[in-house]
Amino acid sequence: MAGLWIEGVDLDLLAWPPGRGDGGMILISVQGSDGCVGYGEAAAGPGCLDRLHALASFLPGRDAFRLTAMHDSWSERQEPARGRTAALTGAIEAALLDLQARHAGVPLCRYLGGRYTDRVPLAGHLGGGPDPAALAEQAAGLVRDRGCRALTVESAGDDGDDGARLAALRRALGPDIGLRLDLMASPVVVQAQAVLARVDACFPEFVIDPSDSLAGLARLRRLAGAAIAAGRGAPDPEGLARAIGGDALDVWVADALDCGGPAAFLRGVALCRTFAVDIALCARGRSEIGAALALHLAATHRVANRAVELAPEVFGGVLAGGLQVCDGHALLPHGDGLGVTPDPDRVAALRVGRITVAGGAGAGQGRVPA
Amino acid sequence: MKIVGVRLSRVRYPLAGAKVTAHSVVSQHHRTIIRLDTDTGLTGLGECSGHPDTWRLAGLVARQMLGRDPRDFLPFRHEFARMNFHQRNGRNGWIAYGGVETACWDLIGRHAGRPVFDLLGGACRDRVPVVLGLGAVPLSEGASRADAEAIMDDLGNVDRVVAYARQRLGTTGIRTIKLKSAAYRPEWDLQVLTALREAFGPDMALRVDPNAGYTPAQAMTLFRRLDRLGLEFFEDPTADLEGMARLRRTVRTPLATNMCVIQFEQLPPAIRLGAIDIVLGDVYHWGGIAAVRDLIAVCGAFGLGFGIHSTLESEWDIGVAANLHIAASVPSMRTAMDGHFPSVAGGILDGEPLRVEGGAIRVPDGPGLGIRLDEAKIATLTVETAGTAL
């Protein structure tokens, strides 16, 4: 049987978004015994590089297909910050899945069961700001320049009137652009209820995290006309199951890496399909690697067909050309695996640190049995 | 890789003796053997029920796969299978689709040079424990329902079931007995299970499956009495979610099903009603290996157990191999795999048979499902063939 052994792992700490002095992102490159390289990425929070280093140190010499065994090894050494570790193991798992698909010589979407589309509607993110007119101008620019089909706008909280802001956006953008209002896990349900009432006439696509509790989300879902989305309220498949069990959401806003990696995301897909919950993929803050992963997943699963939120950096981050957009849709990258390969010069320019994990316990010789 | 040919055989599947359930007495089944040929020279194997309806549908689905890459099964599932089966052919359609999709997974694994379990995340075990499948009463081939009922009318015949179980267990090392109930006489079921518990002790896991043959009221009377025997679970003790939910409130033993929850849309009401503890899934009713993977995810998220079911306890070697690959890749699977082991009268594999040793079957670790067909043996059992090519 053809083995696909992990020869080594590079962890590049990159200044991200570009222009930032310190490291904001870790690019993971896993080298396979077939010469292929699989890519993943993780946000570089405090201590993440060291923990990723510890997790990656188990990889050399292992069979890249044995993901369950790797997760078992990791969970035996689970650190206290379980959620954060899940995001890191998920990032490695994404790189291994990319490696597997490249090894098989097929795009990741085909490796996951085939695609039903080769382009995915694009969503953008508005920074916010209390002034409705300024916000509308910013939004119009995003729609004009990038063709976004949906926009996420953060609540102004006590600093502004979300009803007036969404009304301005609706007037400026017309009826076809989806508006997603992010209340960022509001702690006071009655306040959120008042906001929902004010924005109802603007027909938001959905309202994200209008409460910081599942009970609050469920209550607002019963009272509000708008669809209720949970992101922070359903950070992983287990949280998603609790939210579903509590009748707390209509839409799952998911980052396929933060929720625990592609396998965890696919478990979430199974839950959402079973319980008639939509998925809005979000790759905000991700490079082209995380964005490409989101696009492949969206192209494979119709339930995740809503516009995918991508960061502006995916149009010129670690790739030479960036991802391609046509008519408000991000095009599925061509090629094996994720279909994107970081440009060495760009990575070098962004690099602020690097750790290489190679050989060690067994690359090439003492291979770890399943 | 493109599918360029489809070959199907409808084969007779002989059982060792007659099998008695709540709804039937059968001495043989029919199975549909599916072969998908690719332009790369590979052949993928699948299997599903050989009932005339599923046989016809399997041919329909397999022909729809012509010209497609077997790795593109999800769009096919969503575009073709859902529209056609959900709206029209229901369960039979998904059973047929499950057989064809299994052949796709076999092809994907063969093409990649990896066993199917590796495509599912890798194996957690290399051997899978299996059950001893016991009919309600031991009967020879050709016996009728009346013969079965005559035996059950005399509680003095209970020992015959125990002796039969002992003979069938032999040296297999199997540690789980699944008893089919004819749902004919509750006292018979009680006496048989009590006798099995006494004969084989507390370490032998016991299950009983009346195929929803008891009404909820009958089930409450019988299964409350069975509670004290410490069975592993009651499988479909009564019909439908409402009946299962009512029974579940009155018994301690977990309730399992492969009858009232066999499609995804049945999971939400089952969970809300608190109707079940364990879902017994298989690639046929659920519509393929990918669907079973999704089912496992849903079960895990909602604290439901998952076990491998066997369609009519009659998968042949291809279906058993598919179940073995799934079971090997599921860390949370704690129950023995369902099936009619070890009573199948001869296998259809070329090379190493799927043999029960130490209570378990070794998971084939070659590419794809890791098995090859004995086409000469298949030919002797074939009652019908169909095929087409690009």
JSON list of N, CA and C in Angstrom, two decimals, chain A residues 1-4 63 65-68 104 106 110-115 241 244 247 267 270-271 273-275 300-301, chain B residues 69 71-75 78 113-115 117-119 121-122 124 264 267-268 271-272 294 297-298 301-302 331 365:
[
{"chain": "A", "resi": 1, "resn": "MET", "atom": "N", "xyz": [0.84, -1.19, 0.00]},
{"chain": "A", "resi": 1, "resn": "MET", "atom": "CA", "xyz": [0.00, 0.00, 0.00]},
{"chain": "A", "resi": 1, "resn": "MET", "atom": "C", "xyz": [0.89, 1.25, 0.00]},
{"chain": "A", "resi": 2, "resn": "ALA", "atom": "N", "xyz": [0.50, 2.24, -0.78]},
{"chain": "A", "resi": 2, "resn": "ALA", "atom": "CA", "xyz": [1.30, 3.45, -0.88]},
{"chain": "A", "resi": 2, "resn": "ALA", "atom": "C", "xyz": [1.17, 4.26, 0.41]},
{"chain": "A", "resi": 3, "resn": "GLY", "atom": "N", "xyz": [2.30, 4.48, 1.09]},
{"chain": "A", "resi": 3, "resn": "GLY", "atom": "CA", "xyz": [2.25, 5.29, 2.30]},
{"chain": "A", "resi": 3, "resn": "GLY", "atom": "C", "xyz": [2.43, 6.76, 1.96]},
{"chain": "A", "resi": 4, "resn": "LEU", "atom": "N", "xyz": [1.89, 7.59, 2.77]},
{"chain": "A", "resi": 4, "resn": "LEU", "atom": "CA", "xyz": [2.14, 9.03, 2.64]},
{"chain": "A", "resi": 4, "resn": "LEU", "atom": "C", "xyz": [2.64, 9.49, 3.99]},
{"chain": "A", "resi": 63, "resn": "ASP", "atom": "N", "xyz": [1.84, 8.57, 9.26]},
{"chain": "A", "resi": 63, "resn": "ASP", "atom": "CA", "xyz": [1.06, 8.44, 8.02]},
{"chain": "A", "resi": 63, "resn": "ASP", "atom": "C", "xyz": [0.07, 9.60, 7.97]},
{"chain": "A", "resi": 65, "resn": "PHE", "atom": "N", "xyz": [-2.56, 10.02, 6.49]},
{"chain": "A", "resi": 65, "resn": "PHE", "atom": "CA", "xyz": [-3.98, 9.67, 6.41]},
{"chain": "A", "resi": 65, "resn": "PHE", "atom": "C", "xyz": [-4.58, 9.36, 7.79]},
{"chain": "A", "resi": 66, "resn": "ARG", "atom": "N", "xyz": [-3.76, 9.11, 8.76]},
{"chain": "A", "resi": 66, "resn": "ARG", "atom": "CA", "xyz": [-4.28, 8.64, 10.04]},
{"chain": "A", "resi": 66, "resn": "ARG", "atom": "C", "xyz": [-4.62, 9.81, 10.96]},
{"chain": "A", "resi": 67, "resn": "LEU", "atom": "N", "xyz": [-5.62, 10.57, 10.57]},
{"chain": "A", "resi": 67, "resn": "LEU", "atom": "CA", "xyz": [-5.96, 11.79, 11.30]},
{"chain": "A", "resi": 67, "resn": "LEU", "atom": "C", "xyz": [-6.51, 11.48, 12.69]},
{"chain": "A", "resi": 68, "resn": "THR", "atom": "N", "xyz": [-7.32, 10.43, 12.79]},
{"chain": "A", "resi": 68, "resn": "THR", "atom": "CA", "xyz": [-7.90, 10.10, 14.09]},
{"chain": "A", "resi": 68, "resn": "THR", "atom": "C", "xyz": [-6.81, 9.77, 15.09]},
{"chain": "A", "resi": 104, "resn": "ALA", "atom": "N", "xyz": [-3.48, 12.61, -3.90]},
{"chain": "A", "resi": 104, "resn": "ALA", "atom": "CA", "xyz": [-4.45, 11.92, -4.76]},
{"chain": "A", "resi": 104, "resn": "ALA", "atom": "C", "xyz": [-4.55, 12.58, -6.13]},
{"chain": "A", "resi": 106, "resn": "VAL", "atom": "N", "xyz": [-6.09, 15.48, -6.92]},
{"chain": "A", "resi": 106, "resn": "VAL", "atom": "CA", "xyz": [-7.40, 16.07, -7.19]},
{"chain": "A", "resi": 106, "resn": "VAL", "atom": "C", "xyz": [-7.58, 17.33, -6.34]},
{"chain": "A", "resi": 110, "resn": "ARG", "atom": "N", "xyz": [-13.10, 17.90, -4.72]},
{"chain": "A", "resi": 110, "resn": "ARG", "atom": "CA", "xyz": [-13.37, 16.55, -5.25]},
{"chain": "A", "resi": 110, "resn": "ARG", "atom": "C", "xyz": [-12.97, 15.50, -4.22]},
{"chain": "A", "resi": 111, "resn": "TYR", "atom": "N", "xyz": [-11.91, 15.77, -3.52]},
{"chain": "A", "resi": 111, "resn": "TYR", "atom": "CA", "xyz": [-11.46, 14.83, -2.48]},
{"chain": "A", "resi": 111, "resn": "TYR", "atom": "C", "xyz": [-12.52, 14.69, -1.38]},
{"chain": "A", "resi": 112, "resn": "LEU", "atom": "N", "xyz": [-13.29, 15.74, -1.19]},
{"chain": "A", "resi": 112, "resn": "LEU", "atom": "CA", "xyz": [-14.32, 15.73, -0.14]},
{"chain": "A", "resi": 112, "resn": "LEU", "atom": "C", "xyz": [-15.67, 15.24, -0.64]},
{"chain": "A", "resi": 113, "resn": "GLY", "atom": "N", "xyz": [-15.73, 14.83, -1.91]},
{"chain": "A", "resi": 113, "resn": "GLY", "atom": "CA", "xyz": [-16.99, 14.28, -2.41]},
{"chain": "A", "resi": 113, "resn": "GLY", "atom": "C", "xyz": [-17.53, 14.97, -3.64]},
{"chain": "A", "resi": 114, "resn": "GLY", "atom": "N", "xyz": [-16.79, 15.96, -4.14]},
{"chain": "A", "resi": 114, "resn": "GLY", "atom": "CA", "xyz": [-17.20, 16.61, -5.38]},
{"chain": "A", "resi": 114, "resn": "GLY", "atom": "C", "xyz": [-17.83, 17.97, -5.14]},
{"chain": "A", "resi": 115, "resn": "ARG", "atom": "N", "xyz": [-17.77, 18.81, -6.16]},
{"chain": "A", "resi": 115, "resn": "ARG", "atom": "CA", "xyz": [-18.31, 20.17, -6.02]},
{"chain": "A", "resi": 115, "resn": "ARG", "atom": "C", "xyz": [-19.57, 20.30, -6.86]},
{"chain": "A", "resi": 241, "resn": "ALA", "atom": "N", "xyz": [-24.44, 21.92, 18.47]},
{"chain": "A", "resi": 241, "resn": "ALA", "atom": "CA", "xyz": [-25.49, 20.98, 18.89]},
{"chain": "A", "resi": 241, "resn": "ALA", "atom": "C", "xyz": [-26.29, 21.56, 20.06]},
{"chain": "A", "resi": 244, "resn": "ILE", "atom": "N", "xyz": [-28.58, 24.14, 18.61]},
{"chain": "A", "resi": 244, "resn": "ILE", "atom": "CA", "xyz": [-29.70, 23.50, 17.90]},
{"chain": "A", "resi": 244, "resn": "ILE", "atom": "C", "xyz": [-30.69, 22.93, 18.91]},
{"chain": "A", "resi": 247, "resn": "ASP", "atom": "N", "xyz": [-32.98, 25.42, 20.24]},
{"chain": "A", "resi": 247, "resn": "ASP", "atom": "CA", "xyz": [-33.76, 26.16, 19.24]},
{"chain": "A", "resi": 247, "resn": "ASP", "atom": "C", "xyz": [-33.26, 27.60, 19.13]},
{"chain": "A", "resi": 267, "resn": "ARG", "atom": "N", "xyz": [-18.63, 17.84, 10.53]},
{"chain": "A", "resi": 267, "resn": "ARG", "atom": "CA", "xyz": [-19.61, 17.35, 11.51]},
{"chain": "A", "resi": 267, "resn": "ARG", "atom": "C", "xyz": [-20.72, 18.41, 11.69]},
{"chain": "A", "resi": 270, "resn": "ALA", "atom": "N", "xyz": [-23.14, 18.19, 8.88]},
{"chain": "A", "resi": 270, "resn": "ALA", "atom": "CA", "xyz": [-24.10, 17.10, 9.08]},
{"chain": "A", "resi": 270, "resn": "ALA", "atom": "C", "xyz": [-25.21, 17.55, 10.03]},
{"chain": "A", "resi": 271, "resn": "LEU", "atom": "N", "xyz": [-24.84, 18.25, 11.09]},
{"chain": "A", "resi": 271, "resn": "LEU", "atom": "CA", "xyz": [-25.84, 18.75, 12.04]},
{"chain": "A", "resi": 271, "resn": "LEU", "atom": "C", "xyz": [-26.77, 19.75, 11.37]},
{"chain": "A", "resi": 273, "resn": "ARG", "atom": "N", "xyz": [-27.44, 20.21, 8.20]},
{"chain": "A", "resi": 273, "resn": "ARG", "atom": "CA", "xyz": [-28.30, 19.61, 7.18]},
{"chain": "A", "resi": 273, "resn": "ARG", "atom": "C", "xyz": [-29.47, 18.87, 7.85]},
{"chain": "A", "resi": 274, "resn": "THR", "atom": "N", "xyz": [-29.16, 18.19, 8.93]},
{"chain": "A", "resi": 274, "resn": "THR", "atom": "CA", "xyz": [-30.20, 17.40, 9.61]},
{"chain": "A", "resi": 274, "resn": "THR", "atom": "C", "xyz": [-31.25, 18.30, 10.24]},
{"chain": "A", "resi": 275, "resn": "PHE", "atom": "N", "xyz": [-30.82, 19.43, 10.78]},
{"chain": "A", "resi": 275, "resn": "PHE", "atom": "CA", "xyz": [-31.74, 20.28, 11.53]},
{"chain": "A", "resi": 275, "resn": "PHE", "atom": "C", "xyz": [-32.13, 21.55, 10.77]},
{"chain": "A", "resi": 300, "resn": "THR", "atom": "N", "xyz": [-18.49, 22.35, -1.98]},
{"chain": "A", "resi": 300, "resn": "THR", "atom": "CA", "xyz": [-18.85, 20.93, -1.81]},
{"chain": "A", "resi": 300, "resn": "THR", "atom": "C", "xyz": [-20.22, 20.78, -1.17]},
{"chain": "A", "resi": 301, "resn": "HIS", "atom": "N", "xyz": [-20.57, 21.70, -0.31]},
{"chain": "A", "resi": 301, "resn": "HIS", "atom": "CA", "xyz": [-21.80, 21.53, 0.48]},
{"chain": "A", "resi": 301, "resn": "HIS", "atom": "C", "xyz": [-22.77, 22.67, 0.20]},
{"chain": "B", "resi": 69, "resn": "ASP", "atom": "N", "xyz": [-17.00, 10.97, -12.55]},
{"chain": "B", "resi": 69, "resn": "ASP", "atom": "CA", "xyz": [-15.89, 10.59, -11.69]},
{"chain": "B", "resi": 69, "resn": "ASP", "atom": "C", "xyz": [-16.49, 10.06, -10.39]},
{"chain": "B", "resi": 71, "resn": "ARG", "atom": "N", "xyz": [-15.46, 10.11, -7.60]},
{"chain": "B", "resi": 71, "resn": "ARG", "atom": "CA", "xyz": [-15.20, 10.98, -6.45]},
{"chain": "B", "resi": 71, "resn": "ARG", "atom": "C", "xyz": [-16.21, 12.11, -6.35]},
{"chain": "B", "resi": 72, "resn": "ASP", "atom": "N", "xyz": [-17.04, 12.27, -7.37]},
{"chain": "B", "resi": 72, "resn": "ASP", "atom": "CA", "xyz": [-18.05, 13.34, -7.35]},
{"chain": "B", "resi": 72, "resn": "ASP", "atom": "C", "xyz": [-19.40, 12.82, -6.87]},
{"chain": "B", "resi": 73, "resn": "PHE", "atom": "N", "xyz": [-19.41, 12.06, -5.79]},
{"chain": "B", "resi": 73, "resn": "PHE", "atom": "CA", "xyz": [-20.67, 11.44, -5.41]},
{"chain": "B", "resi": 73, "resn": "PHE", "atom": "C", "xyz": [-21.60, 12.40, -4.67]},
{"chain": "B", "resi": 74, "resn": "LEU", "atom": "N", "xyz": [-21.06, 13.42, -4.03]},
{"chain": "B", "resi": 74, "resn": "LEU", "atom": "CA", "xyz": [-21.95, 14.31, -3.27]},
{"chain": "B", "resi": 74, "resn": "LEU", "atom": "C", "xyz": [-22.89, 15.11, -4.15]},
{"chain": "B", "resi": 75, "resn": "PRO", "atom": "N", "xyz": [-22.39, 15.75, -5.23]},
{"chain": "B", "resi": 75, "resn": "PRO", "atom": "CA", "xyz": [-23.34, 16.43, -6.11]},
{"chain": "B", "resi": 75, "resn": "PRO", "atom": "C", "xyz": [-24.38, 15.48, -6.68]},
{"chain": "B", "resi": 78, "resn": "HIS", "atom": "N", "xyz": [-26.97, 14.89, -4.09]},
{"chain": "B", "resi": 78, "resn": "HIS", "atom": "CA", "xyz": [-27.89, 16.00, -3.86]},
{"chain": "B", "resi": 78, "resn": "HIS", "atom": "C", "xyz": [-28.76, 16.30, -5.08]},
{"chain": "B", "resi": 113, "resn": "GLY", "atom": "N", "xyz": [-4.83, 3.94, -3.58]},
{"chain": "B", "resi": 113, "resn": "GLY", "atom": "CA", "xyz": [-3.98, 2.93, -2.96]},
{"chain": "B", "resi": 113, "resn": "GLY", "atom": "C", "xyz": [-4.14, 2.87, -1.45]},
{"chain": "B", "resi": 114, "resn": "ARG", "atom": "N", "xyz": [-5.32, 3.29, -0.96]},
{"chain": "B", "resi": 114, "resn": "ARG", "atom": "CA", "xyz": [-5.57, 3.33, 0.48]},
{"chain": "B", "resi": 114, "resn": "ARG", "atom": "C", "xyz": [-6.86, 2.59, 0.82]},
{"chain": "B", "resi": 115, "resn": "PRO", "atom": "N", "xyz": [-6.90, 1.94, 1.97]},
{"chain": "B", "resi": 115, "resn": "PRO", "atom": "CA", "xyz": [-8.17, 1.35, 2.41]},
{"chain": "B", "resi": 115, "resn": "PRO", "atom": "C", "xyz": [-9.21, 2.43, 2.69]},
{"chain": "B", "resi": 117, "resn": "PHE", "atom": "N", "xyz": [-11.06, 2.88, 5.17]},
{"chain": "B", "resi": 117, "resn": "PHE", "atom": "CA", "xyz": [-11.03, 3.46, 6.51]},
{"chain": "B", "resi": 117, "resn": "PHE", "atom": "C", "xyz": [-10.05, 4.63, 6.60]},
{"chain": "B", "resi": 118, "resn": "ASP", "atom": "N", "xyz": [-9.00, 4.62, 5.76]},
{"chain": "B", "resi": 118, "resn": "ASP", "atom": "CA", "xyz": [-8.08, 5.75, 5.77]},
{"chain": "B", "resi": 118, "resn": "ASP", "atom": "C", "xyz": [-8.73, 7.00, 5.20]},
{"chain": "B", "resi": 119, "resn": "LEU", "atom": "N", "xyz": [-9.65, 6.82, 4.27]},
{"chain": "B", "resi": 119, "resn": "LEU", "atom": "CA", "xyz": [-10.35, 7.97, 3.71]},
{"chain": "B", "resi": 119, "resn": "LEU", "atom": "C", "xyz": [-11.35, 8.54, 4.71]},
{"chain": "B", "resi": 121, "resn": "GLY", "atom": "N", "xyz": [-10.50, 8.90, 7.92]},
{"chain": "B", "resi": 121, "resn": "GLY", "atom": "CA", "xyz": [-9.74, 9.43, 9.05]},
{"chain": "B", "resi": 121, "resn": "GLY", "atom": "C", "xyz": [-8.79, 8.43, 9.67]},
{"chain": "B", "resi": 122, "resn": "GLY", "atom": "N", "xyz": [-8.80, 7.21, 9.18]},
{"chain": "B", "resi": 122, "resn": "GLY", "atom": "CA", "xyz": [-7.87, 6.21, 9.71]},
{"chain": "B", "resi": 122, "resn": "GLY", "atom": "C", "xyz": [-8.55, 5.25, 10.68]},
{"chain": "B", "resi": 124, "resn": "CYS", "atom": "N", "xyz": [-9.20, 3.03, 13.99]},
{"chain": "B", "resi": 124, "resn": "CYS", "atom": "CA", "xyz": [-8.99, 3.02, 15.44]},
{"chain": "B", "resi": 124, "resn": "CYS", "atom": "C", "xyz": [-8.82, 1.59, 15.93]},
{"chain": "B", "resi": 264, "resn": "PHE", "atom": "N", "xyz": [-32.42, 11.17, 7.83]},
{"chain": "B", "resi": 264, "resn": "PHE", "atom": "CA", "xyz": [-31.97, 12.31, 8.63]},
{"chain": "B", "resi": 264, "resn": "PHE", "atom": "C", "xyz": [-33.14, 13.13, 9.18]},
{"chain": "B", "resi": 267, "resn": "LEU", "atom": "N", "xyz": [-34.33, 12.25, 12.62]},
{"chain": "B", "resi": 267, "resn": "LEU", "atom": "CA", "xyz": [-33.51, 12.47, 13.81]},
{"chain": "B", "resi": 267, "resn": "LEU", "atom": "C", "xyz": [-34.02, 13.61, 14.70]},
{"chain": "B", "resi": 268, "resn": "PRO", "atom": "N", "xyz": [-34.34, 14.80, 14.12]},
{"chain": "B", "resi": 268, "resn": "PRO", "atom": "CA", "xyz": [-34.78, 15.88, 15.02]},
{"chain": "B", "resi": 268, "resn": "PRO", "atom": "C", "xyz": [-35.98, 15.51, 15.88]},
{"chain": "B", "resi": 271, "resn": "ILE", "atom": "N", "xyz": [-34.94, 13.06, 18.60]},
{"chain": "B", "resi": 271, "resn": "ILE", "atom": "CA", "xyz": [-34.16, 13.68, 19.67]},
{"chain": "B", "resi": 271, "resn": "ILE", "atom": "C", "xyz": [-35.07, 14.51, 20.57]},
{"chain": "B", "resi": 272, "resn": "ARG", "atom": "N", "xyz": [-35.97, 15.26, 19.96]},
{"chain": "B", "resi": 272, "resn": "ARG", "atom": "CA", "xyz": [-36.87, 16.11, 20.77]},
{"chain": "B", "resi": 272, "resn": "ARG", "atom": "C", "xyz": [-37.80, 15.27, 21.64]},
{"chain": "B", "resi": 294, "resn": "ASP", "atom": "N", "xyz": [-22.05, 11.15, 8.36]},
{"chain": "B", "resi": 294, "resn": "ASP", "atom": "CA", "xyz": [-22.83, 12.28, 8.87]},
{"chain": "B", "resi": 294, "resn": "ASP", "atom": "C", "xyz": [-23.71, 11.85, 10.04]},
{"chain": "B", "resi": 297, "resn": "ALA", "atom": "N", "xyz": [-21.81, 11.74, 13.16]},
{"chain": "B", "resi": 297, "resn": "ALA", "atom": "CA", "xyz": [-21.56, 13.09, 13.68]},
{"chain": "B", "resi": 297, "resn": "ALA", "atom": "C", "xyz": [-22.77, 13.60, 14.46]},
{"chain": "B", "resi": 298, "resn": "VAL", "atom": "N", "xyz": [-23.95, 13.39, 13.91]},
{"chain": "B", "resi": 298, "resn": "VAL", "atom": "CA", "xyz": [-25.16, 13.88, 14.59]},
{"chain": "B", "resi": 298, "resn": "VAL", "atom": "C", "xyz": [-25.36, 13.12, 15.90]},
{"chain": "B", "resi": 301, "resn": "ALA", "atom": "N", "xyz": [-22.95, 14.36, 18.53]},
{"chain": "B", "resi": 301, "resn": "ALA", "atom": "CA", "xyz": [-23.24, 15.70, 19.04]},
{"chain": "B", "resi": 301, "resn": "ALA", "atom": "C", "xyz": [-24.42, 15.69, 20.02]},
{"chain": "B", "resi": 302, "resn": "PHE", "atom": "N", "xyz": [-25.34, 14.76, 19.85]},
{"chain": "B", "resi": 302, "resn": "PHE", "atom": "CA", "xyz": [-26.53, 14.74, 20.71]},
{"chain": "B", "resi": 302, "resn": "PHE", "atom": "C", "xyz": [-26.49, 13.61, 21.73]},
{"chain": "B", "resi": 331, "resn": "PRO", "atom": "N", "xyz": [-14.19, 6.03, 16.47]},
{"chain": "B", "resi": 331, "resn": "PRO", "atom": "CA", "xyz": [-13.66, 5.81, 17.82]},
{"chain": "B", "resi": 331, "resn": "PRO", "atom": "C", "xyz": [-14.74, 5.51, 18.84]},
{"chain": "B", "resi": 365, "resn": "ASP", "atom": "N", "xyz": [-7.33, -4.67, 4.90]},
{"chain": "B", "resi": 365, "resn": "ASP", "atom": "CA", "xyz": [-6.54, -3.44, 4.85]},
{"chain": "B", "resi": 365, "resn": "ASP", "atom": "C", "xyz": [-5.92, -3.17, 3.49]}
]
